Amino acid sequence: MQTSNDAITQEMFEHVGKNISQMEAIARPSITYWQDAWRRLKQNKVAMLGLIIIVLYTVLAIVGPYMTPYDYRTTNTEEIDQPPSAKHWFGTDTLGRDLWARTWMGARVSLSIGFLAAFLNAVIGVIIGGISGYFGGKVDMAIMRAIDILYAIPYMIIVILMMVVLGQGIMPLVIAMIAVGWLNMARLVRGQILQLKEQEFVLAAKVLGASHARIIFKHLIPNALGVILVNLTMSVPSAIFTEAFLSFIGLGVVPPQSSWGQLAYYGIQSFRVRPYQLFIPAFFISTTMLSLNLLGDGLRDALDPRLRS
């Protein structure tokens, strides 16, 4: 009888040991939220392709103009409208200026304006949306009614009118784009704050005497950071397209400065004879916007806590 009990006990221990070993084998390593998001983003091949393209264009915008001996402002009447060749990789324009140098100088302007305008829109939108969602009541009512009024006016009309008043240039262009570009971010952040402000950690911070500013910027905004980053990434293509459109219609940068929109404007004038002058800036505008949209979609999936495995 004793032997039988010992055998049963030994069998039970062996069974428990096997279960523990299996649990340890399948257990997921302990990683942070951001580490897990980066892991899932790397698994998204399309999003990583978009990230690689953006990084490549950014690097070329920095070093590209120095890869050719020609200055982007220098004209040469003896080399007007040259097709792409070993000497001029992207050809030359109607003033004999090297299009490789002008394309990557234009990338500097277009990418800088796009990222800067999107970042400033995000900062303004986060602050206004956070205040509106946290305080609620009359403050929220006043802010949201003002946003509704601004929403009623088409965004591009406001930007064009401001460019007419402020004049051409990089800083007037950025100012015009951030004048009402923060509206979407403010609405998004307000919605996130309304969901978070009744959570226990916010009530605990209030009990401990934390100030309103500390609760908003130390507790609420960080918990909405994933949604903010996704929206920020998705707003950069819109800012780049806005800059390209304004430069295309002559309200953007001032010559001899270059931008992709300005290059497209000059290229379309001789599109039937020299289509490469339009194709080159159009290609980079399109692929940049597509890459940023793909990266934004990947970030949205990677930062979604419901998809954590």
Short mmCIF file of N, CA and C in Angstrom, two decimals, residues 53-62 103-119 170 174 177 236-237 239-241 243-244 258-261 284-285 287-289 291-292:
data_model
loop_
_atom_site.label_atom_id
_atom_site.label_comp_id
_atom_site.label_asym_id
_atom_site.label_seq_id
_atom_site.Cartn_x
_atom_site.Cartn_y
_atom_site.Cartn_z
N ILE A 53 12.66 54.04 -47.04
CA ILE A 53 12.62 55.05 -48.11
C ILE A 53 12.73 56.45 -47.52
N ILE A 54 12.02 56.72 -46.43
CA ILE A 54 12.07 58.04 -45.80
C ILE A 54 13.48 58.33 -45.28
N VAL A 55 14.10 57.34 -44.65
CA VAL A 55 15.47 57.53 -44.16
C VAL A 55 16.42 57.77 -45.33
N LEU A 56 16.24 57.02 -46.42
CA LEU A 56 17.11 57.18 -47.60
C LEU A 56 16.96 58.58 -48.19
N TYR A 57 15.73 59.05 -48.35
CA TYR A 57 15.51 60.39 -48.90
C TYR A 57 16.08 61.46 -47.97
N THR A 58 15.97 61.25 -46.66
CA THR A 58 16.51 62.23 -45.72
C THR A 58 18.03 62.30 -45.81
N VAL A 59 18.67 61.14 -45.92
CA VAL A 59 20.13 61.11 -46.06
C VAL A 59 20.56 61.78 -47.36
N LEU A 60 19.86 61.48 -48.45
CA LEU A 60 20.20 62.09 -49.74
C LEU A 60 19.93 63.60 -49.73
N ALA A 61 18.92 64.03 -48.99
CA ALA A 61 18.68 65.47 -48.89
C ALA A 61 19.85 66.17 -48.21
N ILE A 62 20.55 65.45 -47.32
CA ILE A 62 21.69 66.04 -46.61
C ILE A 62 22.95 65.99 -47.47
N THR A 103 17.15 68.82 -57.07
CA THR A 103 16.19 67.87 -56.51
C THR A 103 16.44 67.63 -55.03
N TRP A 104 17.69 67.44 -54.65
CA TRP A 104 17.97 67.14 -53.24
C TRP A 104 18.00 68.39 -52.38
N MET A 105 18.30 69.55 -52.97
CA MET A 105 18.08 70.78 -52.22
C MET A 105 16.59 71.01 -52.02
N GLY A 106 15.80 70.67 -53.04
CA GLY A 106 14.36 70.75 -52.90
C GLY A 106 13.84 69.78 -51.85
N ALA A 107 14.47 68.60 -51.75
CA ALA A 107 14.08 67.64 -50.72
C ALA A 107 14.32 68.21 -49.33
N ARG A 108 15.43 68.93 -49.17
CA ARG A 108 15.69 69.58 -47.87
C ARG A 108 14.55 70.50 -47.49
N VAL A 109 14.14 71.32 -48.44
CA VAL A 109 13.09 72.31 -48.16
C VAL A 109 11.75 71.61 -47.93
N SER A 110 11.37 70.71 -48.82
CA SER A 110 10.07 70.05 -48.72
C SER A 110 9.96 69.21 -47.46
N LEU A 111 10.98 68.39 -47.18
CA LEU A 111 10.93 67.53 -46.00
C LEU A 111 11.02 68.36 -44.72
N SER A 112 11.85 69.40 -44.72
CA SER A 112 11.97 70.24 -43.52
C SER A 112 10.65 70.93 -43.21
N ILE A 113 10.04 71.52 -44.24
CA ILE A 113 8.76 72.20 -44.02
C ILE A 113 7.69 71.20 -43.60
N GLY A 114 7.65 70.04 -44.25
CA GLY A 114 6.64 69.04 -43.92
C GLY A 114 6.75 68.56 -42.48
N PHE A 115 7.97 68.17 -42.07
CA PHE A 115 8.15 67.65 -40.71
C PHE A 115 7.98 68.76 -39.67
N LEU A 116 8.50 69.95 -39.95
CA LEU A 116 8.39 71.05 -38.99
C LEU A 116 6.94 71.47 -38.79
N ALA A 117 6.21 71.63 -39.90
CA ALA A 117 4.80 72.03 -39.79
C ALA A 117 3.98 70.97 -39.07
N ALA A 118 4.22 69.69 -39.39
CA ALA A 118 3.48 68.62 -38.73
C ALA A 118 3.80 68.57 -37.24
N PHE A 119 5.08 68.77 -36.87
CA PHE A 119 5.46 68.75 -35.46
C PHE A 119 4.81 69.91 -34.69
N ILE A 170 10.08 80.39 -46.56
CA ILE A 170 9.91 79.17 -45.78
C ILE A 170 9.12 79.44 -44.50
N VAL A 174 5.46 78.00 -43.28
CA VAL A 174 5.23 77.21 -42.06
C VAL A 174 4.14 77.85 -41.20
N MET A 177 0.75 77.21 -42.60
CA MET A 177 0.32 75.82 -42.49
C MET A 177 -0.09 75.44 -41.07
N VAL A 236 2.24 64.29 -41.78
CA VAL A 236 3.41 64.77 -42.53
C VAL A 236 3.16 64.75 -44.04
N PRO A 237 2.59 63.67 -44.63
CA PRO A 237 2.32 63.71 -46.08
C PRO A 237 1.43 64.87 -46.49
N ALA A 239 1.25 67.79 -45.04
CA ALA A 239 2.05 69.01 -44.99
C ALA A 239 2.98 69.11 -46.19
N ILE A 240 3.57 67.99 -46.59
CA ILE A 240 4.46 67.99 -47.75
C ILE A 240 3.68 68.31 -49.02
N PHE A 241 2.50 67.74 -49.14
CA PHE A 241 1.67 68.02 -50.33
C PHE A 241 1.24 69.48 -50.36
N GLU A 243 2.86 72.06 -49.12
CA GLU A 243 4.02 72.84 -49.54
C GLU A 243 4.25 72.72 -51.03
N ALA A 244 4.14 71.49 -51.55
CA ALA A 244 4.35 71.28 -52.98
C ALA A 244 3.30 72.02 -53.81
N SER A 258 14.98 75.96 -53.97
CA SER A 258 14.31 74.90 -54.71
C SER A 258 13.44 74.08 -53.79
N SER A 259 12.35 73.58 -54.32
CA SER A 259 11.51 72.62 -53.61
C SER A 259 10.90 71.70 -54.66
N TRP A 260 10.38 70.57 -54.22
CA TRP A 260 9.80 69.62 -55.18
C TRP A 260 8.61 70.23 -55.92
N GLY A 261 7.81 71.02 -55.24
CA GLY A 261 6.67 71.65 -55.91
C GLY A 261 7.11 72.65 -56.95
N PHE A 284 9.30 61.72 -56.54
CA PHE A 284 9.73 61.83 -55.16
C PHE A 284 8.61 62.31 -54.25
N ILE A 285 7.76 63.20 -54.74
CA ILE A 285 6.60 63.62 -53.93
C ILE A 285 5.68 62.43 -53.67
N THR A 287 6.29 59.06 -53.89
CA THR A 287 6.85 57.98 -53.08
C THR A 287 7.03 58.41 -51.62
N THR A 288 7.33 59.67 -51.38
CA THR A 288 7.45 60.14 -50.00
C THR A 288 6.11 60.09 -49.29
N MET A 289 5.05 60.57 -49.94
CA MET A 289 3.73 60.53 -49.33
C MET A 289 3.27 59.10 -49.12
N SER A 291 5.17 56.41 -48.73
CA SER A 291 5.99 55.78 -47.69
C SER A 291 5.54 56.22 -46.30
N LEU A 292 5.24 57.50 -46.15
CA LEU A 292 4.80 57.99 -44.84
C LEU A 292 3.43 57.43 -44.47
#
